[in-house]
C-alpha cells in the first residue's frame, strides 16, 4: 500500500511542472495528432496551472501518508522482533 501511495505522490508531484513544459503537447500529438494537441493542450495546461497549489498539497499529503505507512510497516515487522 505504501509503495503505491508513494508512486501516486511522485506522479502527482510532477504534474505542476508539466504546465509550462512541452511534455503534454508531445504526448497529445503523439496519441491523437496535431489538431487535437492544438485544441486540447491549452485546456489541460491551464487546468494544471490553475490548480497547482492544490495538486502540490495533495502530493505532499500522499507522500507523508506513504512514509507513515512504510515506517509503520517497518517498525512492526516480525523479522525485527
PDB file with SEQRES, HELIX, SHEET and CRYST1 records, atoms N, CA, C and O in Angstrom:
SEQRES   1 A   81  UNK UNK UNK UNK UNK UNK UNK UNK UNK UNK UNK UNK UNK          
SEQRES   2 A   81  UNK UNK UNK UNK UNK UNK UNK UNK UNK UNK UNK UNK UNK          
SEQRES   3 A   81  UNK UNK UNK UNK UNK UNK UNK UNK UNK UNK UNK UNK UNK          
SEQRES   4 A   81  UNK UNK UNK UNK UNK UNK UNK UNK UNK UNK UNK UNK UNK          
SEQRES   5 A   81  UNK UNK UNK UNK UNK UNK UNK UNK UNK UNK UNK UNK UNK          
SEQRES   6 A   81  UNK UNK UNK UNK UNK UNK UNK UNK UNK UNK UNK UNK UNK          
SEQRES   7 A   81  UNK UNK UNK                                                  
HELIX    1 AA1 UNK A    2  UNK A   15  1                                  14    
HELIX    2 AA2 UNK A   16  UNK A   20  5                                   5    
HELIX    3 AA3 UNK A   23  UNK A   32  1                                  10    
HELIX    4 AA4 UNK A   34  UNK A   50  1                                  17    
HELIX    5 AA5 UNK A   52  UNK A   75  1                                  24    
CRYST1    1.000    1.000    1.000  90.00  90.00  90.00 P 1           1          
ATOM      1  N   UNK A   1       0.826  -1.193   0.000  1.00  0.00           N  
ATOM      2  CA  UNK A   1       0.000   0.000   0.000  1.00  0.00           C  
ATOM      3  C   UNK A   1       0.867   1.253   0.000  1.00  0.00           C  
ATOM      4  O   UNK A   1       0.575   2.212  -0.713  1.00  0.00           O  
ATOM      5  N   UNK A   2       1.944   1.246   0.806  1.00  0.00           N  
ATOM      6  CA  UNK A   2       2.804   2.416   0.897  1.00  0.00           C  
ATOM      7  C   UNK A   2       3.549   2.699  -0.392  1.00  0.00           C  
ATOM      8  O   UNK A   2       3.783   3.856  -0.740  1.00  0.00           O  
ATOM      9  N   UNK A   3       3.926   1.630  -1.111  1.00  0.00           N  
ATOM     10  CA  UNK A   3       4.659   1.812  -2.364  1.00  0.00           C  
ATOM     11  C   UNK A   3       3.746   2.431  -3.420  1.00  0.00           C  
ATOM     12  O   UNK A   3       4.175   3.304  -4.174  1.00  0.00           O  
ATOM     13  N   UNK A   4       2.497   1.988  -3.477  1.00  0.00           N  
ATOM     14  CA  UNK A   4       1.562   2.552  -4.450  1.00  0.00           C  
ATOM     15  C   UNK A   4       1.265   4.015  -4.143  1.00  0.00           C  
ATOM     16  O   UNK A   4       1.141   4.835  -5.053  1.00  0.00           O  
ATOM     17  N   UNK A   5       1.152   4.337  -2.857  1.00  0.00           N  
ATOM     18  CA  UNK A   5       0.897   5.735  -2.490  1.00  0.00           C  
ATOM     19  C   UNK A   5       2.094   6.619  -2.818  1.00  0.00           C  
ATOM     20  O   UNK A   5       1.922   7.752  -3.268  1.00  0.00           O  
ATOM     21  N   UNK A   6       3.302   6.113  -2.596  1.00  0.00           N  
ATOM     22  CA  UNK A   6       4.473   6.925  -2.911  1.00  0.00           C  
ATOM     23  C   UNK A   6       4.614   7.120  -4.413  1.00  0.00           C  
ATOM     24  O   UNK A   6       5.058   8.178  -4.859  1.00  0.00           O  
ATOM     25  N   UNK A   7       4.241   6.108  -5.204  1.00  0.00           N  
ATOM     26  CA  UNK A   7       4.261   6.273  -6.660  1.00  0.00           C  
ATOM     27  C   UNK A   7       3.219   7.298  -7.098  1.00  0.00           C  
ATOM     28  O   UNK A   7       3.483   8.124  -7.971  1.00  0.00           O  
ATOM     29  N   UNK A   8       2.040   7.241  -6.492  1.00  0.00           N  
ATOM     30  CA  UNK A   8       1.000   8.226  -6.818  1.00  0.00           C  
ATOM     31  C   UNK A   8       1.437   9.625  -6.405  1.00  0.00           C  
ATOM     32  O   UNK A   8       1.195  10.591  -7.128  1.00  0.00           O  
ATOM     33  N   UNK A   9       2.079   9.737  -5.247  1.00  0.00           N  
ATOM     34  CA  UNK A   9       2.569  11.044  -4.802  1.00  0.00           C  
ATOM     35  C   UNK A   9       3.634  11.584  -5.746  1.00  0.00           C  
ATOM     36  O   UNK A   9       3.678  12.786  -6.006  1.00  0.00           O  
ATOM     37  N   UNK A  10       4.482  10.718  -6.255  1.00  0.00           N  
ATOM     38  CA  UNK A  10       5.511  11.159  -7.192  1.00  0.00           C  
ATOM     39  C   UNK A  10       4.902  11.657  -8.501  1.00  0.00           C  
ATOM     40  O   UNK A  10       5.309  12.685  -9.041  1.00  0.00           O  
ATOM     41  N   UNK A  11       3.929  10.915  -8.993  1.00  0.00           N  
ATOM     42  CA  UNK A  11       3.281  11.314 -10.249  1.00  0.00           C  
ATOM     43  C   UNK A  11       2.523  12.622 -10.072  1.00  0.00           C  
ATOM     44  O   UNK A  11       2.600  13.504 -10.928  1.00  0.00           O  
ATOM     45  N   UNK A  12       1.795  12.753  -8.976  1.00  0.00           N  
ATOM     46  CA  UNK A  12       1.047  13.978  -8.723  1.00  0.00           C  
ATOM     47  C   UNK A  12       2.005  15.144  -8.477  1.00  0.00           C  
ATOM     48  O   UNK A  12       1.707  16.277  -8.856  1.00  0.00           O  
ATOM     49  N   UNK A  13       3.143  14.879  -7.849  1.00  0.00           N  
ATOM     50  CA  UNK A  13       4.122  15.934  -7.607  1.00  0.00           C  
ATOM     51  C   UNK A  13       4.766  16.462  -8.877  1.00  0.00           C  
ATOM     52  O   UNK A  13       5.194  17.615  -8.925  1.00  0.00           O  
ATOM     53  N   UNK A  14       4.835  15.633  -9.898  1.00  0.00           N  
ATOM     54  CA  UNK A  14       5.418  16.055 -11.173  1.00  0.00           C  
ATOM     55  C   UNK A  14       4.436  16.889 -11.988  1.00  0.00           C  
ATOM     56  O   UNK A  14       4.854  17.712 -12.802  1.00  0.00           O  
ATOM     57  N   UNK A  15       3.153  16.690 -11.783  1.00  0.00           N  
ATOM     58  CA  UNK A  15       2.132  17.352 -12.608  1.00  0.00           C  
ATOM     59  C   UNK A  15       2.255  18.873 -12.691  1.00  0.00           C  
ATOM     60  O   UNK A  15       2.162  19.406 -13.797  1.00  0.00           O  
ATOM     61  N   UNK A  16       2.459  19.605 -11.591  1.00  0.00           N  
ATOM     62  CA  UNK A  16       2.539  21.074 -11.730  1.00  0.00           C  
ATOM     63  C   UNK A  16       3.697  21.556 -12.596  1.00  0.00           C  
ATOM     64  O   UNK A  16       3.607  22.621 -13.209  1.00  0.00           O  
ATOM     65  N   UNK A  17       4.769  20.799 -12.656  1.00  0.00           N  
ATOM     66  CA  UNK A  17       5.879  21.227 -13.505  1.00  0.00           C  
ATOM     67  C   UNK A  17       5.582  20.995 -14.983  1.00  0.00           C  
ATOM     68  O   UNK A  17       6.285  21.517 -15.847  1.00  0.00           O  
ATOM     69  N   UNK A  18       4.545  20.215 -15.275  1.00  0.00           N  
ATOM     70  CA  UNK A  18       4.185  19.951 -16.665  1.00  0.00           C  
ATOM     71  C   UNK A  18       3.385  21.080 -17.302  1.00  0.00           C  
ATOM     72  O   UNK A  18       3.190  21.082 -18.518  1.00  0.00           O  
ATOM     73  N   UNK A  19       2.923  22.029 -16.513  1.00  0.00           N  
ATOM     74  CA  UNK A  19       2.064  23.072 -17.082  1.00  0.00           C  
ATOM     75  C   UNK A  19       2.820  23.972 -18.047  1.00  0.00           C  
ATOM     76  O   UNK A  19       2.209  24.546 -18.949  1.00  0.00           O  
ATOM     77  N   UNK A  20       4.095  24.109 -17.889  1.00  0.00           N  
ATOM     78  CA  UNK A  20       4.856  25.013 -18.752  1.00  0.00           C  
ATOM     79  C   UNK A  20       5.887  24.287 -19.605  1.00  0.00           C  
ATOM     80  O   UNK A  20       6.750  24.929 -20.204  1.00  0.00           O  
ATOM     81  N   UNK A  21       5.814  22.970 -19.672  1.00  0.00           N  
ATOM     82  CA  UNK A  21       6.794  22.232 -20.462  1.00  0.00           C  
ATOM     83  C   UNK A  21       6.173  21.750 -21.770  1.00  0.00           C  
ATOM     84  O   UNK A  21       4.985  21.959 -22.017  1.00  0.00           O  
ATOM     85  N   UNK A  22       6.963  21.120 -22.581  1.00  0.00           N  
ATOM     86  CA  UNK A  22       6.483  20.614 -23.868  1.00  0.00           C  
ATOM     87  C   UNK A  22       6.101  19.144 -23.810  1.00  0.00           C  
ATOM     88  O   UNK A  22       5.830  18.541 -24.849  1.00  0.00           O  
ATOM     89  N   UNK A  23       6.074  18.554 -22.623  1.00  0.00           N  
ATOM     90  CA  UNK A  23       5.771  17.127 -22.500  1.00  0.00           C  
ATOM     91  C   UNK A  23       4.317  16.842 -22.865  1.00  0.00           C  
ATOM     92  O   UNK A  23       4.040  15.906 -23.615  1.00  0.00           O  
ATOM     93  N   UNK A  24       3.392  17.634 -22.345  1.00  0.00           N  
ATOM     94  CA  UNK A  24       1.975  17.396 -22.615  1.00  0.00           C  
ATOM     95  C   UNK A  24       1.651  17.570 -24.104  1.00  0.00           C  
ATOM     96  O   UNK A  24       0.975  16.706 -24.662  1.00  0.00           O  
ATOM     97  N   UNK A  25       2.090  18.629 -24.771  1.00  0.00           N  
ATOM     98  CA  UNK A  25       1.812  18.722 -26.214  1.00  0.00           C  
ATOM     99  C   UNK A  25       2.417  17.569 -27.017  1.00  0.00           C  
ATOM    100  O   UNK A  25       1.814  17.103 -27.984  1.00  0.00           O  
ATOM    101  N   UNK A  26       3.611  17.106 -26.618  1.00  0.00           N  
ATOM    102  CA  UNK A  26       4.220  15.981 -27.325  1.00  0.00           C  
ATOM    103  C   UNK A  26       3.404  14.714 -27.156  1.00  0.00           C  
ATOM    104  O   UNK A  26       3.175  13.989 -28.124  1.00  0.00           O  
ATOM    105  N   UNK A  27       2.959  14.438 -25.924  1.00  0.00           N  
ATOM    106  CA  UNK A  27       2.163  13.234 -25.694  1.00  0.00           C  
ATOM    107  C   UNK A  27       0.829  13.294 -26.425  1.00  0.00           C  
ATOM    108  O   UNK A  27       0.401  12.312 -27.031  1.00  0.00           O  
ATOM    109  N   UNK A  28       0.183  14.437 -26.366  1.00  0.00           N  
ATOM    110  CA  UNK A  28      -1.108  14.571 -27.038  1.00  0.00           C  
ATOM    111  C   UNK A  28      -0.950  14.454 -28.546  1.00  0.00           C  
ATOM    112  O   UNK A  28      -1.756  13.790 -29.198  1.00  0.00           O  
ATOM    113  N   UNK A  29       0.057  15.075 -29.104  1.00  0.00           N  
ATOM    114  CA  UNK A  29       0.241  14.988 -30.554  1.00  0.00           C  
ATOM    115  C   UNK A  29       0.667  13.594 -30.980  1.00  0.00           C  
ATOM    116  O   UNK A  29       0.346  13.166 -32.089  1.00  0.00           O  
ATOM    117  N   UNK A  30       1.379  12.883 -30.128  1.00  0.00           N  
ATOM    118  CA  UNK A  30       1.752  11.504 -30.440  1.00  0.00           C  
ATOM    119  C   UNK A  30       0.526  10.598 -30.430  1.00  0.00           C  
ATOM    120  O   UNK A  30       0.373   9.737 -31.297  1.00  0.00           O  
ATOM    121  N   UNK A  31      -0.332  10.797 -29.458  1.00  0.00           N  
ATOM    122  CA  UNK A  31      -1.503   9.935 -29.331  1.00  0.00           C  
ATOM    123  C   UNK A  31      -2.639  10.316 -30.278  1.00  0.00           C  
ATOM    124  O   UNK A  31      -3.309   9.438 -30.821  1.00  0.00           O  
ATOM    125  N   UNK A  32      -2.861  11.609 -30.479  1.00  0.00           N  
ATOM    126  CA  UNK A  32      -4.048  11.985 -31.221  1.00  0.00           C  
ATOM    127  C   UNK A  32      -3.849  12.872 -32.421  1.00  0.00           C  
ATOM    128  O   UNK A  32      -4.819  13.183 -33.112  1.00  0.00           O  
ATOM    129  N   UNK A  33      -2.661  13.282 -32.692  1.00  0.00           N  
ATOM    130  CA  UNK A  33      -2.437  14.154 -33.834  1.00  0.00           C  
ATOM    131  C   UNK A  33      -2.333  15.610 -33.435  1.00  0.00           C  
ATOM    132  O   UNK A  33      -2.617  15.980 -32.296  1.00  0.00           O  
ATOM    133  N   UNK A  34      -1.926  16.421 -34.375  1.00  0.00           N  
ATOM    134  CA  UNK A  34      -1.652  17.821 -34.070  1.00  0.00           C  
ATOM    135  C   UNK A  34      -2.920  18.644 -33.859  1.00  0.00           C  
ATOM    136  O   UNK A  34      -2.902  19.591 -33.072  1.00  0.00           O  
ATOM    137  N   UNK A  35      -4.013  18.317 -34.534  1.00  0.00           N  
ATOM    138  CA  UNK A  35      -5.250  19.087 -34.353  1.00  0.00           C  
ATOM    139  C   UNK A  35      -5.769  18.946 -32.926  1.00  0.00           C  
ATOM    140  O   UNK A  35      -6.183  19.929 -32.311  1.00  0.00           O  
ATOM    141  N   UNK A  36      -5.745  17.730 -32.405  1.00  0.00           N  
ATOM    142  CA  UNK A  36      -6.176  17.519 -31.017  1.00  0.00           C  
ATOM    143  C   UNK A  36      -5.225  18.222 -30.055  1.00  0.00           C  
ATOM    144  O   UNK A  36      -5.660  18.804 -29.061  1.00  0.00           O  
ATOM    145  N   UNK A  37      -3.929  18.168 -30.352  1.00  0.00           N  
ATOM    146  CA  UNK A  37      -2.960  18.838 -29.480  1.00  0.00           C  
ATOM    147  C   UNK A  37      -3.179  20.342 -29.455  1.00  0.00           C  
ATOM    148  O   UNK A  37      -3.026  20.971 -28.408  1.00  0.00           O  
ATOM    149  N   UNK A  38      -3.529  20.916 -30.572  1.00  0.00           N  
ATOM    150  CA  UNK A  38      -3.750  22.361 -30.632  1.00  0.00           C  
ATOM    151  C   UNK A  38      -5.010  22.759 -29.865  1.00  0.00           C  
ATOM    152  O   UNK A  38      -5.018  23.781 -29.179  1.00  0.00           O  
ATOM    153  N   UNK A  39      -6.066  21.967 -29.974  1.00  0.00           N  
ATOM    154  CA  UNK A  39      -7.334  22.344 -29.344  1.00  0.00           C  
ATOM    155  C   UNK A  39      -7.407  21.996 -27.861  1.00  0.00           C  
ATOM    156  O   UNK A  39      -8.046  22.720 -27.097  1.00  0.00           O  
ATOM    157  N   UNK A  40      -6.775  20.915 -27.437  1.00  0.00           N  
ATOM    158  CA  UNK A  40      -6.912  20.468 -26.049  1.00  0.00           C  
ATOM    159  C   UNK A  40      -5.749  20.916 -25.170  1.00  0.00           C  
ATOM    160  O   UNK A  40      -5.914  21.035 -23.957  1.00  0.00           O  
ATOM    161  N   UNK A  41      -4.599  21.161 -25.741  1.00  0.00           N  
ATOM    162  CA  UNK A  41      -3.387  21.447 -24.978  1.00  0.00           C  
ATOM    163  C   UNK A  41      -3.558  22.609 -24.009  1.00  0.00           C  
ATOM    164  O   UNK A  41      -3.157  22.504 -22.850  1.00  0.00           O  
ATOM    165  N   UNK A  42      -4.132  23.688 -24.449  1.00  0.00           N  
ATOM    166  CA  UNK A  42      -4.295  24.857 -23.579  1.00  0.00           C  
ATOM    167  C   UNK A  42      -5.220  24.594 -22.412  1.00  0.00           C  
ATOM    168  O   UNK A  42      -5.009  25.113 -21.316  1.00  0.00           O  
ATOM    169  N   UNK A  43      -6.247  23.787 -22.642  1.00  0.00           N  
ATOM    170  CA  UNK A  43      -7.177  23.462 -21.565  1.00  0.00           C  
ATOM    171  C   UNK A  43      -6.508  22.625 -20.489  1.00  0.00           C  
ATOM    172  O   UNK A  43      -6.705  22.872 -19.300  1.00  0.00           O  
ATOM    173  N   UNK A  44      -5.719  21.639 -20.893  1.00  0.00           N  
ATOM    174  CA  UNK A  44      -5.039  20.777 -19.921  1.00  0.00           C  
ATOM    175  C   UNK A  44      -4.000  21.568 -19.137  1.00  0.00           C  
ATOM    176  O   UNK A  44      -3.946  21.489 -17.910  1.00  0.00           O  
ATOM    177  N   UNK A  45      -3.180  22.326 -19.847  1.00  0.00           N  
ATOM    178  CA  UNK A  45      -2.134  23.093 -19.174  1.00  0.00           C  
ATOM    179  C   UNK A  45      -2.731  24.195 -18.298  1.00  0.00           C  
ATOM    180  O   UNK A  45      -2.188  24.504 -17.237  1.00  0.00           O  
ATOM    181  N   UNK A  46      -3.831  24.781 -18.729  1.00  0.00           N  
ATOM    182  CA  UNK A  46      -4.495  25.799 -17.915  1.00  0.00           C  
ATOM    183  C   UNK A  46      -5.070  25.215 -16.642  1.00  0.00           C  
ATOM    184  O   UNK A  46      -4.988  25.831 -15.580  1.00  0.00           O  
ATOM    185  N   UNK A  47      -5.654  24.027 -16.742  1.00  0.00           N  
ATOM    186  CA  UNK A  47      -6.186  23.352 -15.563  1.00  0.00           C  
ATOM    187  C   UNK A  47      -5.080  23.047 -14.560  1.00  0.00           C  
ATOM    188  O   UNK A  47      -5.246  23.267 -13.360  1.00  0.00           O  
ATOM    189  N   UNK A  48      -3.960  22.542 -15.049  1.00  0.00           N  
ATOM    190  CA  UNK A  48      -2.842  22.213 -14.157  1.00  0.00           C  
ATOM    191  C   UNK A  48      -2.298  23.478 -13.514  1.00  0.00           C  
ATOM    192  O   UNK A  48      -2.007  23.486 -12.318  1.00  0.00           O  
ATOM    193  N   UNK A  49      -2.158  24.545 -14.286  1.00  0.00           N  
ATOM    194  CA  UNK A  49      -1.628  25.793 -13.732  1.00  0.00           C  
ATOM    195  C   UNK A  49      -2.585  26.416 -12.723  1.00  0.00           C  
ATOM    196  O   UNK A  49      -2.149  27.000 -11.731  1.00  0.00           O  
ATOM    197  N   UNK A  50      -3.879  26.296 -12.970  1.00  0.00           N  
ATOM    198  CA  UNK A  50      -4.860  26.881 -12.060  1.00  0.00           C  
ATOM    199  C   UNK A  50      -4.934  26.127 -10.732  1.00  0.00           C  
ATOM    200  O   UNK A  50      -5.079  26.744  -9.676  1.00  0.00           O  
ATOM    201  N   UNK A  51      -4.839  24.831 -10.780  1.00  0.00           N  
ATOM    202  CA  UNK A  51      -4.965  24.002  -9.578  1.00  0.00           C  
ATOM    203  C   UNK A  51      -3.608  23.587  -9.006  1.00  0.00           C  
ATOM    204  O   UNK A  51      -3.540  22.634  -8.230  1.00  0.00           O  
ATOM    205  N   UNK A  52      -2.542  24.270  -9.368  1.00  0.00           N  
ATOM    206  CA  UNK A  52      -1.190  23.940  -8.937  1.00  0.00           C  
ATOM    207  C   UNK A  52      -1.048  23.830  -7.417  1.00  0.00           C  
ATOM    208  O   UNK A  52      -0.492  22.833  -6.957  1.00  0.00           O  
ATOM    209  N   UNK A  53      -1.509  24.778  -6.613  1.00  0.00           N  
ATOM    210  CA  UNK A  53      -1.325  24.637  -5.158  1.00  0.00           C  
ATOM    211  C   UNK A  53      -2.055  23.430  -4.574  1.00  0.00           C  
ATOM    212  O   UNK A  53      -1.541  22.771  -3.670  1.00  0.00           O  
ATOM    213  N   UNK A  54      -3.233  23.145  -5.079  1.00  0.00           N  
ATOM    214  CA  UNK A  54      -3.991  22.009  -4.557  1.00  0.00           C  
ATOM    215  C   UNK A  54      -3.340  20.697  -4.976  1.00  0.00           C  
ATOM    216  O   UNK A  54      -3.299  19.753  -4.187  1.00  0.00           O  
ATOM    217  N   UNK A  55      -2.836  20.622  -6.188  1.00  0.00           N  
ATOM    218  CA  UNK A  55      -2.153  19.413  -6.654  1.00  0.00           C  
ATOM    219  C   UNK A  55      -0.900  19.170  -5.831  1.00  0.00           C  
ATOM    220  O   UNK A  55      -0.622  18.035  -5.444  1.00  0.00           O  
ATOM    221  N   UNK A  56      -0.138  20.226  -5.559  1.00  0.00           N  
ATOM    222  CA  UNK A  56       1.073  20.074  -4.747  1.00  0.00           C  
ATOM    223  C   UNK A  56       0.727  19.665  -3.316  1.00  0.00           C  
ATOM    224  O   UNK A  56       1.424  18.837  -2.731  1.00  0.00           O  
ATOM    225  N   UNK A  57      -0.320  20.221  -2.754  1.00  0.00           N  
ATOM    226  CA  UNK A  57      -0.739  19.850  -1.408  1.00  0.00           C  
ATOM    227  C   UNK A  57      -1.169  18.383  -1.365  1.00  0.00           C  
ATOM    228  O   UNK A  57      -0.843  17.673  -0.414  1.00  0.00           O  
ATOM    229  N   UNK A  58      -1.886  17.929  -2.372  1.00  0.00           N  
ATOM    230  CA  UNK A  58      -2.301  16.531  -2.441  1.00  0.00           C  
ATOM    231  C   UNK A  58      -1.091  15.610  -2.557  1.00  0.00           C  
ATOM    232  O   UNK A  58      -1.052  14.556  -1.923  1.00  0.00           O  
ATOM    233  N   UNK A  59      -0.117  15.995  -3.352  1.00  0.00           N  
ATOM    234  CA  UNK A  59       1.110  15.196  -3.481  1.00  0.00           C  
ATOM    235  C   UNK A  59       1.857  15.140  -2.155  1.00  0.00           C  
ATOM    236  O   UNK A  59       2.391  14.093  -1.789  1.00  0.00           O  
ATOM    237  N   UNK A  60       1.897  16.242  -1.441  1.00  0.00           N  
ATOM    238  CA  UNK A  60       2.569  16.275  -0.148  1.00  0.00           C  
ATOM    239  C   UNK A  60       1.863  15.380   0.870  1.00  0.00           C  
ATOM    240  O   UNK A  60       2.518  14.653   1.618  1.00  0.00           O  
ATOM    241  N   UNK A  61       0.546  15.429   0.900  1.00  0.00           N  
ATOM    242  CA  UNK A  61      -0.225  14.587   1.820  1.00  0.00           C  
ATOM    243  C   UNK A  61      -0.011  13.111   1.496  1.00  0.00           C  
ATOM    244  O   UNK A  61       0.191  12.302   2.402  1.00  0.00           O  
ATOM    245  N   UNK A  62      -0.055  12.751   0.204  1.00  0.00           N  
ATOM    246  CA  UNK A  62       0.171  11.357  -0.182  1.00  0.00           C  
ATOM    247  C   UNK A  62       1.581  10.893   0.157  1.00  0.00           C  
ATOM    248  O   UNK A  62       1.772   9.753   0.578  1.00  0.00           O  
ATOM    249  N   UNK A  63       2.560  11.754  -0.020  1.00  0.00           N  
ATOM    250  CA  UNK A  63       3.939  11.390   0.303  1.00  0.00           C  
ATOM    251  C   UNK A  63       4.109  11.176   1.802  1.00  0.00           C  
ATOM    252  O   UNK A  63       4.743  10.205   2.216  1.00  0.00           O  
ATOM    253  N   UNK A  64       3.560  12.057   2.615  1.00  0.00           N  
ATOM    254  CA  UNK A  64       3.655  11.883   4.065  1.00  0.00           C  
ATOM    255  C   UNK A  64       2.923  10.628   4.533  1.00  0.00           C  
ATOM    256  O   UNK A  64       3.406   9.914   5.411  1.00  0.00           O  
ATOM    257  N   UNK A  65       1.763  10.363   3.948  1.00  0.00           N  
ATOM    258  CA  UNK A  65       0.998   9.190   4.340  1.00  0.00           C  
ATOM    259  C   UNK A  65       1.706   7.902   3.929  1.00  0.00           C  
ATOM    260  O   UNK A  65       1.695   6.927   4.681  1.00  0.00           O  
ATOM    261  N   UNK A  66       2.320   7.883   2.752  1.00  0.00           N  
ATOM    262  CA  UNK A  66       3.063   6.694   2.341  1.00  0.00           C  
ATOM    263  C   UNK A  66       4.303   6.494   3.208  1.00  0.00           C  
ATOM    264  O   UNK A  66       4.675   5.358   3.501  1.00  0.00           O  
ATOM    265  N   UNK A  67       4.944   7.584   3.618  1.00  0.00           N  
ATOM    266  CA  UNK A  67       6.080   7.478   4.538  1.00  0.00           C  
ATOM    267  C   UNK A  67       5.630   6.923   5.880  1.00  0.00           C  
ATOM    268  O   UNK A  67       6.319   6.095   6.476  1.00  0.00           O  
ATOM    269  N   UNK A  68       4.484   7.373   6.352  1.00  0.00           N  
ATOM    270  CA  UNK A  68       3.923   6.868   7.610  1.00  0.00           C  
ATOM    271  C   UNK A  68       3.629   5.373   7.518  1.00  0.00           C  
ATOM    272  O   UNK A  68       3.977   4.613   8.422  1.00  0.00           O  
ATOM    273  N   UNK A  69       2.991   4.952   6.428  1.00  0.00           N  
ATOM    274  CA  UNK A  69       2.672   3.532   6.278  1.00  0.00           C  
ATOM    275  C   UNK A  69       3.925   2.677   6.151  1.00  0.00           C  
ATOM    276  O   UNK A  69       3.990   1.580   6.705  1.00  0.00           O  
ATOM    277  N   UNK A  70       4.917   3.175   5.426  1.00  0.00           N  
ATOM    278  CA  UNK A  70       6.159   2.419   5.275  1.00  0.00           C  
ATOM    279  C   UNK A  70       6.909   2.300   6.592  1.00  0.00           C  
ATOM    280  O   UNK A  70       7.424   1.230   6.918  1.00  0.00           O  
ATOM    281  N   UNK A  71       6.975   3.380   7.348  1.00  0.00           N  
ATOM    282  CA  UNK A  71       7.678   3.317   8.625  1.00  0.00           C  
ATOM    283  C   UNK A  71       6.909   2.476   9.640  1.00  0.00           C  
ATOM    284  O   UNK A  71       7.521   1.787  10.456  1.00  0.00           O  
ATOM    285  N   UNK A  72       5.597   2.519   9.602  1.00  0.00           N  
ATOM    286  CA  UNK A  72       4.788   1.698  10.490  1.00  0.00           C  
ATOM    287  C   UNK A  72       4.983   0.224  10.172  1.00  0.00           C  
ATOM    288  O   UNK A  72       5.086  -0.602  11.079  1.00  0.00           O  
ATOM    289  N   UNK A  73       5.035  -0.104   8.900  1.00  0.00           N  
ATOM    290  CA  UNK A  73       5.254  -1.488   8.488  1.00  0.00           C  
ATOM    291  C   UNK A  73       6.646  -1.951   8.896  1.00  0.00           C  
ATOM    292  O   UNK A  73       6.824  -3.100   9.302  1.00  0.00           O  
ATOM    293  N   UNK A  74       7.622  -1.077   8.791  1.00  0.00           N  
ATOM    294  CA  UNK A  74       8.986  -1.425   9.174  1.00  0.00           C  
ATOM    295  C   UNK A  74       9.110  -1.631  10.674  1.00  0.00           C  
ATOM    296  O   UNK A  74       9.814  -2.536  11.120  1.00  0.00           O  
ATOM    297  N   UNK A  75       8.429  -0.797  11.458  1.00  0.00           N  
ATOM    298  CA  UNK A  75       8.522  -0.885  12.915  1.00  0.00           C  
ATOM    299  C   UNK A  75       7.835  -2.128  13.464  1.00  0.00           C  
ATOM    300  O   UNK A  75       8.281  -2.686  14.467  1.00  0.00           O  
ATOM    301  N   UNK A  76       6.772  -2.563  12.833  1.00  0.00           N  
ATOM    302  CA  UNK A  76       6.035  -3.709  13.336  1.00  0.00           C  
ATOM    303  C   UNK A  76       6.301  -4.985  12.565  1.00  0.00           C  
ATOM    304  O   UNK A  76       5.495  -5.915  12.591  1.00  0.00           O  
ATOM    305  N   UNK A  77       7.434  -5.030  11.877  1.00  0.00           N  
ATOM    306  CA  UNK A  77       7.795  -6.204  11.095  1.00  0.00           C  
ATOM    307  C   UNK A  77       8.186  -7.350  12.039  1.00  0.00           C  
ATOM    308  O   UNK A  77       8.845  -7.118  13.052  1.00  0.00           O  
ATOM    309  N   UNK A  78       7.791  -8.557  11.717  1.00  0.00           N  
ATOM    310  CA  UNK A  78       8.078  -9.698  12.580  1.00  0.00           C  
ATOM    311  C   UNK A  78       9.534 -10.119  12.532  1.00  0.00           C  
ATOM    312  O   UNK A  78      10.003 -10.801  13.443  1.00  0.00           O  
ATOM    313  N   UNK A  79      10.272  -9.726  11.481  1.00  0.00           N  
ATOM    314  CA  UNK A  79      11.687 -10.074  11.379  1.00  0.00           C  
ATOM    315  C   UNK A  79      12.501  -9.313  12.420  1.00  0.00           C  
ATOM    316  O   UNK A  79      13.468  -9.852  12.958  1.00  0.00           O  
ATOM    317  N   UNK A  80      12.133  -8.099  12.702  1.00  0.00           N  
ATOM    318  CA  UNK A  80      12.884  -7.276  13.651  1.00  0.00           C  
ATOM    319  C   UNK A  80      12.753  -7.807  15.054  1.00  0.00           C  
ATOM    320  O   UNK A  80      13.721  -7.767  15.813  1.00  0.00           O  
ATOM    321  N   UNK A  81      11.605  -8.299  15.422  1.00  0.00           N  
ATOM    322  CA  UNK A  81      11.376  -8.770  16.796  1.00  0.00           C  
ATOM    323  C   UNK A  81      12.043 -10.046  17.081  1.00  0.00           C  
ATOM    324  O   UNK A  81      11.939 -10.562  18.194  1.00  0.00           O  
TER     325      UNK A  81                                                      
END                                                                             
